[in-house]
Coordinates of C-alpha atoms in Angstrom, one line a residue:
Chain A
X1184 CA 93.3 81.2 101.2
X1185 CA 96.6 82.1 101.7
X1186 CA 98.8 84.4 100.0
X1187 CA 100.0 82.4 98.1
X1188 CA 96.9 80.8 96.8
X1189 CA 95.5 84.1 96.7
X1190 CA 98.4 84.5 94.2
X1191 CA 98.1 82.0 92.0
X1192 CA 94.4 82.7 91.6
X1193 CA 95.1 86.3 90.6
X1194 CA 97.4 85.1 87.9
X1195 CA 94.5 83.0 86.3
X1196 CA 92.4 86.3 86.7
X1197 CA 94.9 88.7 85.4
X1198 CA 96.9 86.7 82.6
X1199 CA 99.4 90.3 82.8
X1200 CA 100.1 89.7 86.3
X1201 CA 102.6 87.3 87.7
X1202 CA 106.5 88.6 86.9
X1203 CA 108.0 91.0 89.2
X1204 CA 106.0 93.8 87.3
X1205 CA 103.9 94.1 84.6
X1206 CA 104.7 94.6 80.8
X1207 CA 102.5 96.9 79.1
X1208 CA 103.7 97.9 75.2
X1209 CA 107.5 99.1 76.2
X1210 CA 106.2 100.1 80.0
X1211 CA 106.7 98.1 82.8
X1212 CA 105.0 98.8 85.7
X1213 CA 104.8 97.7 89.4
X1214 CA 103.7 98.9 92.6
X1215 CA 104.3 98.0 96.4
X1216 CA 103.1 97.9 100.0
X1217 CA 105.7 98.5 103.1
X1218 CA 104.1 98.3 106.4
X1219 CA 105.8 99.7 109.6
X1220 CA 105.2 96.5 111.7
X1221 CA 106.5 93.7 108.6
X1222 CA 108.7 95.8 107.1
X1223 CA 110.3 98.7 109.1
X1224 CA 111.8 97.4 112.3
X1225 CA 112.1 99.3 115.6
X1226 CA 115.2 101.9 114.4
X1227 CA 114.4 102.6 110.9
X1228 CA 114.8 105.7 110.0
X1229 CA 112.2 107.3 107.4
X1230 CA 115.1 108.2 105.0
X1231 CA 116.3 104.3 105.2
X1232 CA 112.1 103.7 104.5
X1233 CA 111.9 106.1 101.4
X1234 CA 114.9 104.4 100.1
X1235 CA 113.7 101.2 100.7
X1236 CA 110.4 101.5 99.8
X1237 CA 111.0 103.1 96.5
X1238 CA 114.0 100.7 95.9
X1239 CA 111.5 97.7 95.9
X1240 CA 109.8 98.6 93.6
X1241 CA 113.1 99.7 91.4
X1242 CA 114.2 96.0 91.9
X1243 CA 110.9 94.6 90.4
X1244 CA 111.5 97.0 87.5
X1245 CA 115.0 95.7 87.1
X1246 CA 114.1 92.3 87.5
X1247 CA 112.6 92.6 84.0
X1248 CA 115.8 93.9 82.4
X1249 CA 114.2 97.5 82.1
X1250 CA 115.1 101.1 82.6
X1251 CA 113.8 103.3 85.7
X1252 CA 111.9 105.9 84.7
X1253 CA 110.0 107.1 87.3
X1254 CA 109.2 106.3 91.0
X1255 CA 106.1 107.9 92.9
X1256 CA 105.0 107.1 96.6
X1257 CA 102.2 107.5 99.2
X1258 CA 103.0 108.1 102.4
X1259 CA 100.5 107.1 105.4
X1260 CA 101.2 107.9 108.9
X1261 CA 99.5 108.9 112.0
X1262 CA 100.6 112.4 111.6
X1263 CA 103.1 114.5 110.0
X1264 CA 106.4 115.8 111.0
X1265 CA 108.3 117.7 108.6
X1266 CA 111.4 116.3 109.5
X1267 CA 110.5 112.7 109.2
X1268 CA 108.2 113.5 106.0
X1269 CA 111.3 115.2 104.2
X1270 CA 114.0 112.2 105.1
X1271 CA 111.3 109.9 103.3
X1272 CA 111.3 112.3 100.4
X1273 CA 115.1 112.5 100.5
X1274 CA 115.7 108.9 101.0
X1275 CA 113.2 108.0 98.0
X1276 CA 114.8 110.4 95.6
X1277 CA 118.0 109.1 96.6
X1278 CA 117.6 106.0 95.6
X1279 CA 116.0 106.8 92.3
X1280 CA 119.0 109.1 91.4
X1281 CA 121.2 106.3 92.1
X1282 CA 119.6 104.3 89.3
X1283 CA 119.2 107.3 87.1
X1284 CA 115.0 107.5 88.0
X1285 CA 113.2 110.1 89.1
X1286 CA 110.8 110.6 92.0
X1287 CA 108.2 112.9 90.9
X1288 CA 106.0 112.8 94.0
X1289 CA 102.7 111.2 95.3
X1290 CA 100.1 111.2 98.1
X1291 CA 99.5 112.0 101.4
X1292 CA 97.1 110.1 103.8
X1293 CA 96.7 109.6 107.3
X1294 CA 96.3 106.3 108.6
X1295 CA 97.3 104.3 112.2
X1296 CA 100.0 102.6 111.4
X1297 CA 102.7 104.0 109.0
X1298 CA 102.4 102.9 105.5
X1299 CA 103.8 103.2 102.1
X1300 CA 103.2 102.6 98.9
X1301 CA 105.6 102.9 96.0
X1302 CA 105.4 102.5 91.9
X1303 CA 107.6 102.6 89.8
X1304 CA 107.3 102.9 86.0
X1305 CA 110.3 101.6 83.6
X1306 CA 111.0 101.1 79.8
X1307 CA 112.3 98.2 78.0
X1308 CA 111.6 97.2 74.5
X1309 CA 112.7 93.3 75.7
X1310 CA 111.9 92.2 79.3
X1311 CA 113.4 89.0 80.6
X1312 CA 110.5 86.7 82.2
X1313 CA 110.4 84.2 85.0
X1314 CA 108.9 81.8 82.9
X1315 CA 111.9 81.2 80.1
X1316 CA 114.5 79.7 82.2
X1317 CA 115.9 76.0 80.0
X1318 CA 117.6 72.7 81.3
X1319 CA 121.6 72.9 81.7
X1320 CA 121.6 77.1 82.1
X1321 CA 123.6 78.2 85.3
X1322 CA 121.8 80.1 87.7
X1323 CA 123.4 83.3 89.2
X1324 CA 122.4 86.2 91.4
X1325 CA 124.2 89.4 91.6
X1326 CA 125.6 90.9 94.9
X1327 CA 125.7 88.8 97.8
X1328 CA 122.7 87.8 99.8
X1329 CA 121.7 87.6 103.8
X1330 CA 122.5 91.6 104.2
X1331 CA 118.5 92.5 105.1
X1332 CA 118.9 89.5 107.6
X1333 CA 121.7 90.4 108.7
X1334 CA 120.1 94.0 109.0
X1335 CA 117.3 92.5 111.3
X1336 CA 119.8 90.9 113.4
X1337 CA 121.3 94.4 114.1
X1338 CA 118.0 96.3 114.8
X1339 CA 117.2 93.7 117.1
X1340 CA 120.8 94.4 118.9
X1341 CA 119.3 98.1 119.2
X1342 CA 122.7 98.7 116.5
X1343 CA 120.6 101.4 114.1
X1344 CA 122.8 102.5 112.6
X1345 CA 124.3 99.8 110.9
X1346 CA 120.7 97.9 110.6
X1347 CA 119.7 101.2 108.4
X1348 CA 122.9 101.0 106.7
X1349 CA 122.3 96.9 105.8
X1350 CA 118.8 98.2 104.7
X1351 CA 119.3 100.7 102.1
X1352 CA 120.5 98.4 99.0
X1353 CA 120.8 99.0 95.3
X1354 CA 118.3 98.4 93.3
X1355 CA 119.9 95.9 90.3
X1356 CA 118.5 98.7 87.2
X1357 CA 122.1 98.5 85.9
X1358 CA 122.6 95.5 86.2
X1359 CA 119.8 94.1 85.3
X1360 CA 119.8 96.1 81.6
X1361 CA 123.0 95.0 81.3
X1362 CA 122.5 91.3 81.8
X1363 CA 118.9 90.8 79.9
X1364 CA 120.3 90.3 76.5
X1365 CA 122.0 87.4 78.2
X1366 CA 119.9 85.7 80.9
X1367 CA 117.0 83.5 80.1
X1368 CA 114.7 84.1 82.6
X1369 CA 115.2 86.5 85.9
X1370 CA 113.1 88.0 88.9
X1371 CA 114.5 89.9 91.9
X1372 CA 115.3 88.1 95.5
X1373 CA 112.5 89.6 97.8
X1374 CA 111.3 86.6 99.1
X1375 CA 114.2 85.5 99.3
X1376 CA 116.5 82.8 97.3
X1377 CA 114.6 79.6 98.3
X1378 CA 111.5 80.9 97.1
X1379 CA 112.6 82.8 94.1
X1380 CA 114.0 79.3 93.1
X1381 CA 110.6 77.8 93.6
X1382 CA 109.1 80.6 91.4
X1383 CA 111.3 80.3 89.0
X1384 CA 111.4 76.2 88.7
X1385 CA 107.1 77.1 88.6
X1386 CA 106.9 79.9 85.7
X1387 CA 110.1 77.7 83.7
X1388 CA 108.8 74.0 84.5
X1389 CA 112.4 72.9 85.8
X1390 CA 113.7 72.7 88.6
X1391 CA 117.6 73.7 90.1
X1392 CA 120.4 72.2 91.7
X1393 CA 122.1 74.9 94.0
X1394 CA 125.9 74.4 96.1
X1395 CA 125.4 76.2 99.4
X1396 CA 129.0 76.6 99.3
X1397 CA 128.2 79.0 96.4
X1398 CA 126.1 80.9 97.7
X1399 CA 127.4 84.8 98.2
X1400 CA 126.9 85.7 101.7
X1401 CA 127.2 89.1 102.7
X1402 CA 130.0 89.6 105.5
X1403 CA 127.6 90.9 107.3
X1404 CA 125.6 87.5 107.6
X1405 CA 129.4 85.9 109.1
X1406 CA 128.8 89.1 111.8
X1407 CA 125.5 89.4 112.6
X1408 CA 124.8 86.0 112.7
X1409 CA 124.9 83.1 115.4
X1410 CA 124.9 79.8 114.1
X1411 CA 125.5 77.7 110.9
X1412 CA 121.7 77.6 110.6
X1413 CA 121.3 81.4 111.4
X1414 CA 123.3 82.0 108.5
X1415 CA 121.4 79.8 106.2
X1416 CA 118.3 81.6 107.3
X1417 CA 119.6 84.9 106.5
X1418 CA 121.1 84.0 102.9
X1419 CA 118.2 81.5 102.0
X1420 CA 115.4 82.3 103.8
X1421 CA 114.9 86.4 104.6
X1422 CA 115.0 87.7 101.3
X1423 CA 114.7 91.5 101.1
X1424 CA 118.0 91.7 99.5
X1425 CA 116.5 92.8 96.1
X1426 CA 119.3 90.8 94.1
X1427 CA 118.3 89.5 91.0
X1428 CA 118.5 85.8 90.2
X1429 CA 118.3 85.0 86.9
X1430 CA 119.4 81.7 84.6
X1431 CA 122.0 82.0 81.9
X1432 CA 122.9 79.5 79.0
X1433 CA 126.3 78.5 79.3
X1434 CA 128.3 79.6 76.4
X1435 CA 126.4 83.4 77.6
X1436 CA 128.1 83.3 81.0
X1437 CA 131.5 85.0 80.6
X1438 CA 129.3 87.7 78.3
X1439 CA 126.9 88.4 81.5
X1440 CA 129.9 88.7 83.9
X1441 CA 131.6 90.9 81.6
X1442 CA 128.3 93.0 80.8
X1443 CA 127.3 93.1 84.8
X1444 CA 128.4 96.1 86.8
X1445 CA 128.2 93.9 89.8
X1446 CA 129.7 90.6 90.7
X1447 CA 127.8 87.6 89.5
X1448 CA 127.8 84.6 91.0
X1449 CA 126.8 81.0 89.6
X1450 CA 124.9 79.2 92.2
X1451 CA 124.0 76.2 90.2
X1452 CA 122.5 74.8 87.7
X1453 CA 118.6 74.4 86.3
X1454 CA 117.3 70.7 86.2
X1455 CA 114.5 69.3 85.0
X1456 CA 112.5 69.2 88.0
X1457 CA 113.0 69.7 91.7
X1458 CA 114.9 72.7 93.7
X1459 CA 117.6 71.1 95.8
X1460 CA 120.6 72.3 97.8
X1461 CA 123.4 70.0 97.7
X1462 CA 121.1 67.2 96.9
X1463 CA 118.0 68.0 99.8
X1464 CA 115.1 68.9 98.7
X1465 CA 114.8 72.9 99.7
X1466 CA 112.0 73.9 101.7
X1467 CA 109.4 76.6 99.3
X1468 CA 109.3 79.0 102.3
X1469 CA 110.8 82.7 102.8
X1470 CA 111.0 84.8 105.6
X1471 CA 107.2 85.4 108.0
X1472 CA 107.6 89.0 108.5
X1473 CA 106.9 89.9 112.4
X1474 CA 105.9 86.5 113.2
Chain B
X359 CA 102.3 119.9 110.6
X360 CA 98.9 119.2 109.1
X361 CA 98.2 117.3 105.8
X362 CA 98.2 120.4 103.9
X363 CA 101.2 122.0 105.3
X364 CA 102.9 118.8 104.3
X365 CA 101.5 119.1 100.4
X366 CA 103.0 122.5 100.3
X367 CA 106.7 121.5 101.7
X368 CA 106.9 118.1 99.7
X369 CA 105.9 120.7 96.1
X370 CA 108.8 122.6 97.5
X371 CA 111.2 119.4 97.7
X372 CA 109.7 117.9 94.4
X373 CA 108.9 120.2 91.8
X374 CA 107.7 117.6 89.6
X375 CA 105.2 117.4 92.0
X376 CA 101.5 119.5 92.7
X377 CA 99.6 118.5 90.0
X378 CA 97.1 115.5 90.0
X379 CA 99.8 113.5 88.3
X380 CA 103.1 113.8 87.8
X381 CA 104.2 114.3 84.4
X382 CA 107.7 112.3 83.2
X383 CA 107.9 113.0 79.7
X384 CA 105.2 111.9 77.5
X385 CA 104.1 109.5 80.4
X386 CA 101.6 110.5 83.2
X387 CA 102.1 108.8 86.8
X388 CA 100.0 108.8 89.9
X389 CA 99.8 106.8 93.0
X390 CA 97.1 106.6 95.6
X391 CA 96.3 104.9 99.2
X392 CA 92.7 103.7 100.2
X393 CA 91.4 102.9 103.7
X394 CA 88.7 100.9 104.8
X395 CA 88.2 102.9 107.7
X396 CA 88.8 106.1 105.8
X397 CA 87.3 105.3 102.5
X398 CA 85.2 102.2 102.6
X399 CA 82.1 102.8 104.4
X400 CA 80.6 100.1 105.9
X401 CA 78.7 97.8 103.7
X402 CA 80.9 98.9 100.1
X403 CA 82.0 96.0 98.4
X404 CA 84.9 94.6 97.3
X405 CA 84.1 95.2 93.8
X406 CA 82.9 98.3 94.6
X407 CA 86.7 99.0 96.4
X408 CA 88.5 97.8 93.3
X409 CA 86.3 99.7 91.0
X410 CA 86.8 103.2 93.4
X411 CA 90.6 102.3 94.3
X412 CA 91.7 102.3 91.1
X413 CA 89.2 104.5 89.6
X414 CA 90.6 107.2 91.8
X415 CA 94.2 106.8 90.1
X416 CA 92.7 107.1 87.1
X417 CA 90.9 110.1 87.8
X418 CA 94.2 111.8 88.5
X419 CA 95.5 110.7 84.8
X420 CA 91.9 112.4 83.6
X421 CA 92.8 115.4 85.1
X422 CA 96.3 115.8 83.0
X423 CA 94.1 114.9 80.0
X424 CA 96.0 111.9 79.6
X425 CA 94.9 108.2 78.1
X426 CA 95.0 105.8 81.0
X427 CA 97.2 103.6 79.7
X428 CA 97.7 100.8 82.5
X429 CA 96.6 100.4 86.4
X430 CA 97.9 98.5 89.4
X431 CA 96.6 98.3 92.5
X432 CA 98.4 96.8 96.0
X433 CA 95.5 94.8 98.1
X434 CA 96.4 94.4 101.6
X435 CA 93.9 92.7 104.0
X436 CA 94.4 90.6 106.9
X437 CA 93.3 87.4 105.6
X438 CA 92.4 86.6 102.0
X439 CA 89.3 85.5 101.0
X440 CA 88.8 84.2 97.3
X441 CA 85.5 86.1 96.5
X442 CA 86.3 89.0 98.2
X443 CA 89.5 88.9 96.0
X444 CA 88.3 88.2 92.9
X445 CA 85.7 90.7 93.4
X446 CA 88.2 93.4 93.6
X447 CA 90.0 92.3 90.5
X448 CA 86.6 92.3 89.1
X449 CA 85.8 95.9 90.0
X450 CA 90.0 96.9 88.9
X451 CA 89.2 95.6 85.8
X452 CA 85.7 96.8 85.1
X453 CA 86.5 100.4 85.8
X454 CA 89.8 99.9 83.8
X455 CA 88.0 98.5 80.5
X456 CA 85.4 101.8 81.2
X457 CA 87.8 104.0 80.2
X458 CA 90.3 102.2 78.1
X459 CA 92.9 100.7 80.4
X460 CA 94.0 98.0 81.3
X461 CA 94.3 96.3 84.7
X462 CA 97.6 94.8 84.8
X463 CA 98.0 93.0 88.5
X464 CA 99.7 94.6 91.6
X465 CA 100.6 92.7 94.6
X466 CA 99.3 91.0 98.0
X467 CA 100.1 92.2 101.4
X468 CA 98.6 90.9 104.9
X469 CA 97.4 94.3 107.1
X470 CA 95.5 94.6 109.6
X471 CA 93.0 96.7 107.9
X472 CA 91.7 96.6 104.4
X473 CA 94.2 98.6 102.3
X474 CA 94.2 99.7 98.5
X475 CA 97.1 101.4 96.9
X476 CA 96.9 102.1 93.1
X477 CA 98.9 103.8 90.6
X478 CA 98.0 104.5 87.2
X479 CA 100.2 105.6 84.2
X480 CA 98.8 107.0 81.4
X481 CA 100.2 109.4 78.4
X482 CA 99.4 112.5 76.6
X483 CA 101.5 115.1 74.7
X484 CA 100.2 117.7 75.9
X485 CA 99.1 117.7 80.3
X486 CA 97.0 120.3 81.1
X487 CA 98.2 121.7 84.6
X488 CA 95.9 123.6 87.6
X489 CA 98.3 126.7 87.1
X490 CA 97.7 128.3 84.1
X491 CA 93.8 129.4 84.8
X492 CA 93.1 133.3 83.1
X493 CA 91.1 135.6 84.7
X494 CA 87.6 136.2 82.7
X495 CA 87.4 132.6 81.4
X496 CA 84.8 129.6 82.4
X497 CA 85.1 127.7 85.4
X498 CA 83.4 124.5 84.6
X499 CA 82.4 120.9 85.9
X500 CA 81.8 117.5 84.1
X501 CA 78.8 115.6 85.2
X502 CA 77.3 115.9 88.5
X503 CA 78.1 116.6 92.0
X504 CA 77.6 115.4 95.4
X505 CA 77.2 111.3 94.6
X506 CA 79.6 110.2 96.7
X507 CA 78.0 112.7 99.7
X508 CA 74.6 110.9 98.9
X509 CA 76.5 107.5 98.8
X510 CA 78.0 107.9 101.9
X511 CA 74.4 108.9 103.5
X512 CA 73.1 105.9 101.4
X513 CA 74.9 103.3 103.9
X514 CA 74.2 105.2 106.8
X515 CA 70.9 104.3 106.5
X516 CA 72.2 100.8 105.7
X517 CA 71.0 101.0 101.9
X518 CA 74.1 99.1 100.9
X519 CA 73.1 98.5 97.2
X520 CA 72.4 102.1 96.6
X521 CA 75.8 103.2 98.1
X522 CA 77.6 100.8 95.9
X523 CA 76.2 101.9 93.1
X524 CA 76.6 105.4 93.9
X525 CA 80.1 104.7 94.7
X526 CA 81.3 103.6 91.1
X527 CA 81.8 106.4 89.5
X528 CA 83.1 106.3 85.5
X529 CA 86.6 108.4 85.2
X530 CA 86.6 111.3 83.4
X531 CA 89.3 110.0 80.9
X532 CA 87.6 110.6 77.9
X533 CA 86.3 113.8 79.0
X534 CA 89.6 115.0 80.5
X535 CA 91.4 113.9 76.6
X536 CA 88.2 115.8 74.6
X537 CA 88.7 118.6 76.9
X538 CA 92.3 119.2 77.6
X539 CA 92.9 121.0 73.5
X540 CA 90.4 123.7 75.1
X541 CA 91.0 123.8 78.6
X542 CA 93.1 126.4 80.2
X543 CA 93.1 124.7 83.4
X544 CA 91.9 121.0 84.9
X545 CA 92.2 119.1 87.9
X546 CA 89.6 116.8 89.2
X547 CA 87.1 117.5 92.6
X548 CA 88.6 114.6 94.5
X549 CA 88.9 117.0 97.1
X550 CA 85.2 118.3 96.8
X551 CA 84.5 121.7 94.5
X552 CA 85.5 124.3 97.3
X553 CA 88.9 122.8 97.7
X554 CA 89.4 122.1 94.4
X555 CA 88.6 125.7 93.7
X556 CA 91.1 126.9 96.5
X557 CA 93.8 124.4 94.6
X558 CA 93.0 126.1 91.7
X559 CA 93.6 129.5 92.8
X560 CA 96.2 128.8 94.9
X561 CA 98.2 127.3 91.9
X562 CA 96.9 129.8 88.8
X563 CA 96.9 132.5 91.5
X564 CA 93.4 133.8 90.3
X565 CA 90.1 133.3 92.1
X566 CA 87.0 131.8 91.3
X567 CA 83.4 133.8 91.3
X568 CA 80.8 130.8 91.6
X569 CA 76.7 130.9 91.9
X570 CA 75.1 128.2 93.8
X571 CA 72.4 127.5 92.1
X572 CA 74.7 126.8 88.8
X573 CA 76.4 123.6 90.9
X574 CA 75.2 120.6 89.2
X575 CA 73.8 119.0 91.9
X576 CA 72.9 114.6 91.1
X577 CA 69.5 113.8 91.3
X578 CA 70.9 111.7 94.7
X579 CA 71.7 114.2 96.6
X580 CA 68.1 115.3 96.4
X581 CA 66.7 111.9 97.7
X582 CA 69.4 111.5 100.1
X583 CA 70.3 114.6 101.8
X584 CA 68.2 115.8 103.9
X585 CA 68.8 120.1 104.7
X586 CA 69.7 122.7 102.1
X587 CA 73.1 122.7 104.3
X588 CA 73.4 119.3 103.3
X589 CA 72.6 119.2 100.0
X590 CA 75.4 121.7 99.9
X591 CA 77.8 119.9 102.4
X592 CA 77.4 117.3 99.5
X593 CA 77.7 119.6 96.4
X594 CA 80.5 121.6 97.5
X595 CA 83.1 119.7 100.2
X596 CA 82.1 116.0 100.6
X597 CA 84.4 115.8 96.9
X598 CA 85.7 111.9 96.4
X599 CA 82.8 112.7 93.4
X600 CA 85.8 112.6 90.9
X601 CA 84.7 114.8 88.1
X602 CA 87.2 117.6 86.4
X603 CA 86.8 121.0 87.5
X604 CA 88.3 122.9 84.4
X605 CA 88.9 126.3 83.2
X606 CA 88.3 127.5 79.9
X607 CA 88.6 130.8 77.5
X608 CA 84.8 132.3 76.5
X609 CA 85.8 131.8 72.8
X610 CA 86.7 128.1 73.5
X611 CA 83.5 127.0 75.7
X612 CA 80.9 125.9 73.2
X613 CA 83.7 123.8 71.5
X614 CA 84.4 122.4 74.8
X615 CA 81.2 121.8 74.9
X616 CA 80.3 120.1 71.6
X617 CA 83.5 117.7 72.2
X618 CA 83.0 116.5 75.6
X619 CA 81.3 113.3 76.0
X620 CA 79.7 114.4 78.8
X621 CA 77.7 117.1 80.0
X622 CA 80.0 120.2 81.2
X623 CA 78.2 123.2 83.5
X624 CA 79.6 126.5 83.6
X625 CA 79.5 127.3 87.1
X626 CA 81.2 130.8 87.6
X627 CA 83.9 132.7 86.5
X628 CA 88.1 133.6 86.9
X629 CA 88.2 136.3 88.9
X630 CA 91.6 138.4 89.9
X631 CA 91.5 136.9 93.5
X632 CA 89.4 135.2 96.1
X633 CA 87.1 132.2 96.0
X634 CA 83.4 132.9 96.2
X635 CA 80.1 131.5 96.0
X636 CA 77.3 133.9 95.3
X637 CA 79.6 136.8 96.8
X638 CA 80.9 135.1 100.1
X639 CA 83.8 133.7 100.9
X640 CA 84.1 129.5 100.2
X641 CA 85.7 127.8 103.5
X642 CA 89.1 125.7 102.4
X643 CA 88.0 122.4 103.7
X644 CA 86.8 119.6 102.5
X645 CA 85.1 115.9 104.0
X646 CA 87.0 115.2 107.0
X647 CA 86.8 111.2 106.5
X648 CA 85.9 109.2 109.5
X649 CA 85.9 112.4 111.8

């Protein structure tokens, strides 16, 4: 079984599971799993993990339209240094004051290889789901994408600094309060936009049609990567760039841009069936961490 | 810096954090990290592991008195197996449903060794912290102590059945909720009883008086244990039993009493300072997993 298999079993299991987080009353709740070999290349710092870690599991929470409320963590590593141990603290809080969320704490635990876990608890009276998305809506995402590839590319350069700098992104809460009385379906870019396409086209029973010459790439991707196809792997494939795509009908658009804190960007278009980039099929596959 | 050291710098950082649970409002929040080779002795089942993983979060939510209001739980494994996994969302579920919450998914992550991180929110009005303990009143326990020392002993001697059965423990939530109007003082024995007293004291800055022979020792540790210095090892530091420890005024203890649902054993008294069992000093320490 793989993990994606694994997945979709779980969502027959668990009919509450399968968005970005789960809705419970006006909660929405969600938690994560960052592992130093998948997820922390050789240069992050433990402030750029806190951030990141805890700003996952923001994004899921804005994926669903909601309000941050509160972000706790566990924190497993071989040992403890102070130092390192208080960057992760700072770097988690940071985040979660940028969104207006607090990090209230968490747990301690020693274990081989460092590990964190994050959850985060949020509040909407009206989530947006994956599974709402309609025929002839534009699909958008906010930002631009590729930066985490891009980020990769630089940590494997040995350029830290600017692959910590790629790493530690906003989490969408703002944006993504601000655009769920619009959008008809959302989720967050994690694994990246091929495969949040594929999710989407799953939950919604359609399918999208999607210009690659729309498609936002950071400026980073343009320096951090080699070739027309390393580009396309960083803006399509990596994911980790906790954007949110979401679909929007058309006479709603110019309200969402106007609503959005951040740029928005139409990509394309939601068909009946099939996810396609100019016309070719597009592969349902994001980024194998490590491999 | 050791894991305790740590504990006392991060409450420095966060203040919001220290208790079992951090409290955000009206909303309860806790997060915890599971190991197999930590936590999951050989020969504890998957369902078992759900059950325990997430049944630990929601111990923490018992402790603050709190409903548990909704779990999640992070499974990471290196490969997926479909029993296995539905097994653990079996055991999530079961121990969610015991106490009135509801499992509500999580997410999937390949690791070399079995992982578990769960978080648990839950609400209450009115937490009940470890710090506000008054000299001369109660120092109780719910239940029974020392079933997960006799569990652990249980699959040493490769009586696998017996230590899974030992190892599902029900969550004090309805306890910690019927308690919390009379209790001065509550966290849960996670940490075994002597710690839990130390956190106790530390945090109220009191001291507990306790006499041995009022521990409520489980009928298990009797058939498992196999020294008075073990039975005791069980009883008082092996912890991971995940009942509340809790203080309460004389005046208030026979209506604790009468409106806990389960048994609750006075076991010594507040005292101005230091943490004893019949008159000598209790060791700060707990089980040292795997060591």
């Amino acid at each position: 079984m793989d993990e994606r298999e694994s997945l979709a079993a779980i969502y027959e299991w668990l009919p509450d599971a399968g968005d970005d987080a789960a809705v419970v009353g006006d909660l929405i709740f969600t938690v994560d799993m960052l592992h130093q070999q998948t997820d922390f290349p050789e240069g992050t710092t433990r402030y750029t993990a806190g951030w990141r870690a805890v700003g996952a599991s923001l994004s899921d929470v804005a994926a669903m339209g909601a309000e941050a409320t509160a972000a706790v963590a566990a924190y497993a590593a071989p040992e403890f240094d102070g130092d390192e141990l208080h960057a992760f603290v700072r770097g988690a809080r940071d985040v979660c004051e940028l969104v207006d969320g607090r990090y209230v704490g968490g747990d301690l635990d020693t274990h081989d290889e460092f590990t964190v876990a994050s959850a985060v608890v949020g509040r909407t009276e009206a989530p947006v789901y994956r599974s709402t998305a309609a025929v002839g809506d534009a699909v958008c995402v906010t930002g631009t994408l590729g930066r985490t590839g891009a980020a990769i590319r630089a940590f494997e350069r040995g350029a830290h600094d600017r692959g910590n700098d790629l790493f530690r992104f906003e989490p969408r809460v703002a944006a993504g309060r601000a655009l769920a009385p619009h959008a008809s379906a959302m989720m967050d870019s994690s694994d990246g936009l091929a495969r949040s396409l594929h999710q989407l086209a799953e939950a919604s029973d359609c399918g999208f049609a999607v210009a690659w010459d729309r498609v936002p790439l950071d400026d980073a991707v343009f320096e951090e990567a080699t070739t027309d196809a390393d580009e396309r792997e960083c803006g399509l494939y990596t994911g980790e760039d906790f954007e949110l795509v979401f679909t929007v009908p058309r006479d709603r658009l110019e309200a969402a841009r106007t609503a959005s804190p951040v740029p928005v960007t139409v990509v394309g278009e939601v068909t009946e069936e099939a996810v396609t980039i100019d016309g070719e099929p597009v592969p349902d596959r994001g980024y194998t961490h490590g491999d």
